[in-house]
Amino acid sequence: MIQRPRSIAKQMKELLRERILQREFEPSGRLPSETQLAAEFSVSRATVRTALAALAAEGLIVRRHGDGTYVNQRVLEVTTRLDSVW
């Protein structure tokens, strides 16, 4: 089977997911702006938006138009509880 490399947006989504789950961003805390993330990862803002949209669809982050992007506190609480069960 032919495997294609992951897109840059998917790679960025996975990196941000790991950073969120490792609590590099505070629960309910604000993530850096799209412009800051684009500069940090050396990608376009469109790529950042794609990655953030995927994380929002998963419920890991909450995007507030005109305000910013925040870590979803409830998802982290559930993740922490599940980790303690295992």
mmCIF file of C-alpha atoms in Angstrom:
data_model
loop_
_atom_site.group_PDB
_atom_site.id
_atom_site.type_symbol
_atom_site.label_atom_id
_atom_site.label_comp_id
_atom_site.label_asym_id
_atom_site.label_seq_id
_atom_site.Cartn_x
_atom_site.Cartn_y
_atom_site.Cartn_z
ATOM 1 C CA MET A 1 0.000 0.000 0.000
ATOM 2 C CA ILE A 2 1.292 3.450 -0.872
ATOM 3 C CA GLN A 3 1.561 5.781 2.079
ATOM 4 C CA ARG A 4 1.559 9.484 1.616
ATOM 5 C CA PRO A 5 3.297 11.816 4.023
ATOM 6 C CA ARG A 6 1.067 13.694 6.423
ATOM 7 C CA SER A 7 0.104 17.212 5.469
ATOM 8 C CA ILE A 8 1.730 20.111 7.253
ATOM 9 C CA ALA A 9 -1.618 21.036 8.822
ATOM 10 C CA LYS A 10 -2.010 17.505 10.243
ATOM 11 C CA GLN A 11 1.529 17.560 11.598
ATOM 12 C CA MET A 12 0.874 20.920 13.218
ATOM 13 C CA LYS A 13 -2.434 19.698 14.680
ATOM 14 C CA GLU A 14 -0.665 16.710 16.246
ATOM 15 C CA LEU A 15 2.095 18.893 17.695
ATOM 16 C CA LEU A 16 -0.418 21.329 19.170
ATOM 17 C CA ARG A 17 -2.500 18.453 20.558
ATOM 18 C CA GLU A 18 0.573 17.068 22.324
ATOM 19 C CA ARG A 19 1.457 20.475 23.737
ATOM 20 C CA ILE A 20 -2.101 20.929 25.015
ATOM 21 C CA LEU A 21 -2.279 17.464 26.577
ATOM 22 C CA GLN A 22 1.136 17.962 28.175
ATOM 23 C CA ARG A 23 -0.271 21.204 29.586
ATOM 24 C CA GLU A 24 2.211 23.524 27.940
ATOM 25 C CA PHE A 25 -0.859 25.754 27.601
ATOM 26 C CA GLU A 26 -2.864 26.390 30.770
ATOM 27 C CA PRO A 27 -6.308 24.763 31.004
ATOM 28 C CA SER A 28 -8.798 27.411 29.838
ATOM 29 C CA GLY A 29 -5.735 29.415 28.809
ATOM 30 C CA ARG A 30 -5.390 31.315 25.595
ATOM 31 C CA LEU A 31 -3.261 29.895 22.810
ATOM 32 C CA PRO A 32 -0.890 32.140 20.870
ATOM 33 C CA SER A 33 -2.463 34.026 17.976
ATOM 34 C CA GLU A 34 -2.612 32.563 14.475
ATOM 35 C CA THR A 35 0.137 34.962 13.438
ATOM 36 C CA GLN A 36 2.378 33.896 16.327
ATOM 37 C CA LEU A 37 1.803 30.192 15.631
ATOM 38 C CA ALA A 38 2.463 30.697 11.922
ATOM 39 C CA ALA A 39 5.779 32.379 12.735
ATOM 40 C CA GLU A 40 6.738 29.715 15.293
ATOM 41 C CA PHE A 41 6.062 26.822 12.897
ATOM 42 C CA SER A 42 7.149 28.701 9.740
ATOM 43 C CA VAL A 43 3.842 28.025 8.015
ATOM 44 C CA SER A 44 1.043 30.146 6.567
ATOM 45 C CA ARG A 45 -1.898 31.376 8.615
ATOM 46 C CA ALA A 46 -4.141 29.223 6.416
ATOM 47 C CA THR A 47 -2.253 26.139 7.634
ATOM 48 C CA VAL A 48 -2.650 27.308 11.236
ATOM 49 C CA ARG A 49 -6.377 27.869 10.712
ATOM 50 C CA THR A 50 -6.758 24.367 9.271
ATOM 51 C CA ALA A 51 -4.961 22.798 12.243
ATOM 52 C CA LEU A 52 -6.940 24.838 14.774
ATOM 53 C CA ALA A 53 -10.234 24.039 13.041
ATOM 54 C CA ALA A 54 -9.452 20.317 13.324
ATOM 55 C CA LEU A 55 -8.646 20.678 17.043
ATOM 56 C CA ALA A 56 -11.855 22.646 17.569
ATOM 57 C CA ALA A 57 -13.842 19.931 15.764
ATOM 58 C CA GLU A 58 -12.356 17.410 18.207
ATOM 59 C CA GLY A 59 -13.417 19.656 21.095
ATOM 60 C CA LEU A 60 -9.888 20.150 22.378
ATOM 61 C CA ILE A 61 -9.967 23.916 21.892
ATOM 62 C CA VAL A 62 -12.632 26.615 21.779
ATOM 63 C CA ARG A 63 -12.381 29.438 19.259
ATOM 64 C CA ARG A 64 -14.040 32.755 20.078
ATOM 65 C CA HIS A 65 -14.401 35.087 17.125
ATOM 66 C CA GLY A 66 -12.576 38.330 17.840
ATOM 67 C CA ASP A 67 -11.255 37.061 21.167
ATOM 68 C CA GLY A 68 -8.897 34.150 20.526
ATOM 69 C CA THR A 69 -8.438 30.412 20.868
ATOM 70 C CA TYR A 70 -8.612 28.709 24.255
ATOM 71 C CA VAL A 71 -7.881 25.256 25.643
ATOM 72 C CA ASN A 72 -11.146 23.488 26.464
ATOM 73 C CA GLN A 73 -10.997 22.975 30.238
ATOM 74 C CA ARG A 74 -13.630 20.233 30.215
ATOM 75 C CA VAL A 75 -11.734 18.052 27.778
ATOM 76 C CA LEU A 76 -8.623 18.232 29.942
ATOM 77 C CA GLU A 77 -10.645 17.316 33.041
ATOM 78 C CA VAL A 78 -12.034 14.230 31.300
ATOM 79 C CA THR A 79 -8.582 13.270 29.990
ATOM 80 C CA THR A 80 -7.096 13.594 33.485
ATOM 81 C CA ARG A 81 -9.865 11.474 35.001
ATOM 82 C CA LEU A 82 -9.453 8.768 32.368
ATOM 83 C CA ASP A 83 -5.700 8.700 32.936
ATOM 84 C CA SER A 84 -6.226 8.164 36.668
ATOM 85 C CA VAL A 85 -8.614 5.268 35.976
ATOM 86 C CA TRP A 86 -6.095 3.460 33.808
#
